[in-house]
PDB file of C-alpha atoms in Angstrom:
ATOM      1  CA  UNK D 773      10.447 -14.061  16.066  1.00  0.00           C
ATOM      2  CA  UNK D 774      10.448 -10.847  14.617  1.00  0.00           C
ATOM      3  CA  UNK D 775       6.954  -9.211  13.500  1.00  0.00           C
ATOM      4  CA  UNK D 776       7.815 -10.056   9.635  1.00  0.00           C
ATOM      5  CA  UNK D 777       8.717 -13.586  10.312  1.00  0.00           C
ATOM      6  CA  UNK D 778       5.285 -13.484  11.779  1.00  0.00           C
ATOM      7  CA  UNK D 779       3.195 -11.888   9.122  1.00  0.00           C
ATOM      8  CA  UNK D 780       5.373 -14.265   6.752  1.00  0.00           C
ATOM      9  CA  UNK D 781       4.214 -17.286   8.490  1.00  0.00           C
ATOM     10  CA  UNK D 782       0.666 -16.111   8.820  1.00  0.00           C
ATOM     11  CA  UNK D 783       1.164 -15.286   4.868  1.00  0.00           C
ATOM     12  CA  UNK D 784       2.241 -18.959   4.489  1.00  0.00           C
ATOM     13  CA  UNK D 785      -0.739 -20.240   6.603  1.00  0.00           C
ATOM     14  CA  UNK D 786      -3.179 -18.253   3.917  1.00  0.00           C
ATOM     15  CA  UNK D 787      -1.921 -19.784   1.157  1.00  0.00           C
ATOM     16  CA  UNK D 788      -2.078 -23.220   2.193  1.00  0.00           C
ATOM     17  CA  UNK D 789      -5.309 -22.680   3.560  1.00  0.00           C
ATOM     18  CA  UNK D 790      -6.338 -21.515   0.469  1.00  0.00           C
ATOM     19  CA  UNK D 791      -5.169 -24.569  -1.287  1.00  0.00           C
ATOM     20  CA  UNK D 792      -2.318 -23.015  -3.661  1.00  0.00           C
ATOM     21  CA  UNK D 793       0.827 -23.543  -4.121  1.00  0.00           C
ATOM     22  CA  UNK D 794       3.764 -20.460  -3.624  1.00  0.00           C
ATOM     23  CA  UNK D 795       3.620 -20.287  -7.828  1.00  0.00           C
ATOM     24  CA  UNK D 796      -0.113 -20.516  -8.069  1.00  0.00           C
ATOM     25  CA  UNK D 797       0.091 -17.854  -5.261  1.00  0.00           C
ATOM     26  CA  UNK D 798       2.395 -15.213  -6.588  1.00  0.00           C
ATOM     27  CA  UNK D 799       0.521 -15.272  -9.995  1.00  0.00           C
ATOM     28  CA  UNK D 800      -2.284 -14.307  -8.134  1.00  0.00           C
ATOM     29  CA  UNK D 801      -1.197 -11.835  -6.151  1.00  0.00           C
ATOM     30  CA  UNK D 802       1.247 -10.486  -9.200  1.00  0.00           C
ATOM     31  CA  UNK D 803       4.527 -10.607  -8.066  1.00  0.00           C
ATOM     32  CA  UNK D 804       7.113 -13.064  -8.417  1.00  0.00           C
ATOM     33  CA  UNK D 805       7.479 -16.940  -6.362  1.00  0.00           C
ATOM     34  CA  UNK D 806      10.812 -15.713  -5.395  1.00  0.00           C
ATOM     35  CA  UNK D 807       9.145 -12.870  -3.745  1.00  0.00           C
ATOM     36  CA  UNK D 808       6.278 -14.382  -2.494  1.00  0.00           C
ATOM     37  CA  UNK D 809       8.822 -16.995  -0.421  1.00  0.00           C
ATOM     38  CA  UNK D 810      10.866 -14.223   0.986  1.00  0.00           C
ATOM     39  CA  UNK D 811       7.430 -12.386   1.966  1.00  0.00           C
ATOM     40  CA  UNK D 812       6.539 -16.062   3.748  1.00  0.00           C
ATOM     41  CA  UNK D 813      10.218 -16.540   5.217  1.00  0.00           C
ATOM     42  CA  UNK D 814       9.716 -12.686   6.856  1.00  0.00           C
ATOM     43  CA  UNK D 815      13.248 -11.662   4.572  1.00  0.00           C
ATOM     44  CA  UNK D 816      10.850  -8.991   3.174  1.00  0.00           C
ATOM     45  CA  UNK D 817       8.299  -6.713   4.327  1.00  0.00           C
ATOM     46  CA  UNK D 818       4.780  -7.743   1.812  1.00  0.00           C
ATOM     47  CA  UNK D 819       3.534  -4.285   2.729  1.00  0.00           C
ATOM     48  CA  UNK D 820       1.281  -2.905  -0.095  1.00  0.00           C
ATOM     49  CA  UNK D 821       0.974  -6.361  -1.659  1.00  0.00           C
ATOM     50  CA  UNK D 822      -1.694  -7.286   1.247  1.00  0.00           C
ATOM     51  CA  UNK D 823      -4.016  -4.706  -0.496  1.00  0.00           C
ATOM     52  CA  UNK D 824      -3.348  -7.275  -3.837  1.00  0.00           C
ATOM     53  CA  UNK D 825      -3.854 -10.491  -1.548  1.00  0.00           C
ATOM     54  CA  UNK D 826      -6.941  -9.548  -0.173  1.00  0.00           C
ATOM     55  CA  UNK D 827      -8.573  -8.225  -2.886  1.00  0.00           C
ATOM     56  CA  UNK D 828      -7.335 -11.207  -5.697  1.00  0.00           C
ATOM     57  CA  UNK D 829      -7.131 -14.040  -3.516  1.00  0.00           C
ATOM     58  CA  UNK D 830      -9.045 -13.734  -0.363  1.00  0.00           C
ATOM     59  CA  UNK D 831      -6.752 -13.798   2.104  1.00  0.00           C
ATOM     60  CA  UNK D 832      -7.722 -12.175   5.434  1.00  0.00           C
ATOM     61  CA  UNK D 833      -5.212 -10.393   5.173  1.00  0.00           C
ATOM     62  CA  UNK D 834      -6.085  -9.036   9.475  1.00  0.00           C
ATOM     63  CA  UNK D 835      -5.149 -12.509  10.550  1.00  0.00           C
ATOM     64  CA  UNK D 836      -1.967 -11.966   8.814  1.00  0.00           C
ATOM     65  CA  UNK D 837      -1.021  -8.618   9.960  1.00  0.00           C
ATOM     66  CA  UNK D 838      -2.324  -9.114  13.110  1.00  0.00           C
ATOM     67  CA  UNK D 839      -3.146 -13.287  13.699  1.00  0.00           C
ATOM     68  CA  UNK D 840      -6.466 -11.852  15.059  1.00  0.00           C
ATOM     69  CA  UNK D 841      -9.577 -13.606  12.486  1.00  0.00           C
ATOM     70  CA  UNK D 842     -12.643 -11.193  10.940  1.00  0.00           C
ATOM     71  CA  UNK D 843     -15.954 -12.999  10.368  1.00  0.00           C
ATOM     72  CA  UNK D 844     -16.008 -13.642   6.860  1.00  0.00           C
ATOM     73  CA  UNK D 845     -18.768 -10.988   6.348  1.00  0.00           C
ATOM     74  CA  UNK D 846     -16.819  -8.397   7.485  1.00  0.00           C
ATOM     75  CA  UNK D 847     -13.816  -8.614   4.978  1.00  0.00           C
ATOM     76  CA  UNK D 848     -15.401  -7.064   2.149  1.00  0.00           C
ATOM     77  CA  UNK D 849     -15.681  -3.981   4.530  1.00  0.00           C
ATOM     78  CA  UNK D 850     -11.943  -4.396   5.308  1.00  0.00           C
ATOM     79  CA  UNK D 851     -10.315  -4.823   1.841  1.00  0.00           C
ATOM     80  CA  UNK D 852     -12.512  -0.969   1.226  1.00  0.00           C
ATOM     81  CA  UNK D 853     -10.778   0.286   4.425  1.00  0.00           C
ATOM     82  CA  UNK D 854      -7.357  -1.261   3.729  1.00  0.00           C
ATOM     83  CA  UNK D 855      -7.856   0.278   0.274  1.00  0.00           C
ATOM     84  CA  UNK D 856      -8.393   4.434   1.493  1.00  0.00           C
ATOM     85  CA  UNK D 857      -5.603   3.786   3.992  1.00  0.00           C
ATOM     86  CA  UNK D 858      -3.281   3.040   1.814  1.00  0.00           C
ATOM     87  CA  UNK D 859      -4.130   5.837  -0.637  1.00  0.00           C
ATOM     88  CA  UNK D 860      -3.872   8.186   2.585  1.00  0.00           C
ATOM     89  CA  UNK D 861      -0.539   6.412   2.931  1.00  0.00           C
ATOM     90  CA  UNK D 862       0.557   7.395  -0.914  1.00  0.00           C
ATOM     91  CA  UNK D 863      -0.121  11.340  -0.282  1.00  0.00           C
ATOM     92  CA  UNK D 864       1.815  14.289   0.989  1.00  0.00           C
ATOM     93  CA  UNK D 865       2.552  14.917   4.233  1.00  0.00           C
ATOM     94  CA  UNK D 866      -0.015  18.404   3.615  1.00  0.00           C
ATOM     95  CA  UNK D 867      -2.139  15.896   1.910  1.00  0.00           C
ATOM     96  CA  UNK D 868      -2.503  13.511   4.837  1.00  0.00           C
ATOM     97  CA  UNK D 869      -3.057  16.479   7.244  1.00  0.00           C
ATOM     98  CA  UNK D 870      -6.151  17.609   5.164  1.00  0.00           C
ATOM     99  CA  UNK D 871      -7.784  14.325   4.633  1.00  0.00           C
ATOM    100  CA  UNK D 872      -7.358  14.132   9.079  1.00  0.00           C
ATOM    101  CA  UNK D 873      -8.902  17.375   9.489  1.00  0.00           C
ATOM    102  CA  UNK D 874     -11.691  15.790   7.108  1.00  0.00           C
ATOM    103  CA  UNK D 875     -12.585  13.575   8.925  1.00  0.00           C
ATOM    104  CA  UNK D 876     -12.082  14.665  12.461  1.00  0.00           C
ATOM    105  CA  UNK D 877     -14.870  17.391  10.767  1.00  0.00           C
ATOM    106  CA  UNK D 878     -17.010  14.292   9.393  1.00  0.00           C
ATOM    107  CA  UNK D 879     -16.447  13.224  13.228  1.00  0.00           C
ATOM    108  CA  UNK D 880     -17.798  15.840  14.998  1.00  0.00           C
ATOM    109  CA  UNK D 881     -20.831  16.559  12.345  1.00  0.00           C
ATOM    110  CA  UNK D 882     -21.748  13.044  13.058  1.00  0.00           C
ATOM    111  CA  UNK D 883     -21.276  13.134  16.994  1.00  0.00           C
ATOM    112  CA  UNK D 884     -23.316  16.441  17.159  1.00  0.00           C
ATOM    113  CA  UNK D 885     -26.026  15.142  15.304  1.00  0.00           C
TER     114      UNK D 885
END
């Protein structure tokens, strides 16, 4: 099973888990049920729409990149994270370079307090 098919199914498992059907689903998360069931089949890489399924339907959306669970206090904390990396994601190569050296500065600032 390739790593799409696996996020799909782990997709799938979110949905039903959260009690909605694929149409109830993809209005949620704004895109289409035809997209939504080639997300779940793996056909199609969700990418950037896990940002959308986290933060408009709950999913946890680490189990479903990775199958690992986060204690339900912590995803809050995650959706903010998943959030900043994929803005980093969105800039310039020169762009992502300077928010790095920001934070390997924020890094050591911290460390040598």
């Amino acid at each position: 099973m390739h790593l799409s098919e696996e996020i799909g199914a782990r997709l799938q498992s979110e949905r039903k888990r959260l009690n909605l059907n694929q149409e109830q689903f993809a209005n949620i998360v704004g895109v289409s049920k035809r997209t939504l069931a080639s997300y779940e089949s793996g056909s199609r890489e969700a990418g950037s729409v896990l940002l959308n399924l986290a933060a408009s339907a709950g999913v946890d959306v680490l189990y479903v990149v990775t199958g690992q669970r986060l204690p339900v206090a912590e995803r809050t904390l995650l959706i903010e994270e998943l959030e900043m990396v994929a803005h980093v994601r969105g800039l310039g190569e020169e762009d992502r370079g300077a928010v790095k050296r920001l934070l390997r500065a924020f890094g050591n600032k911290i460390d040598g307090q």
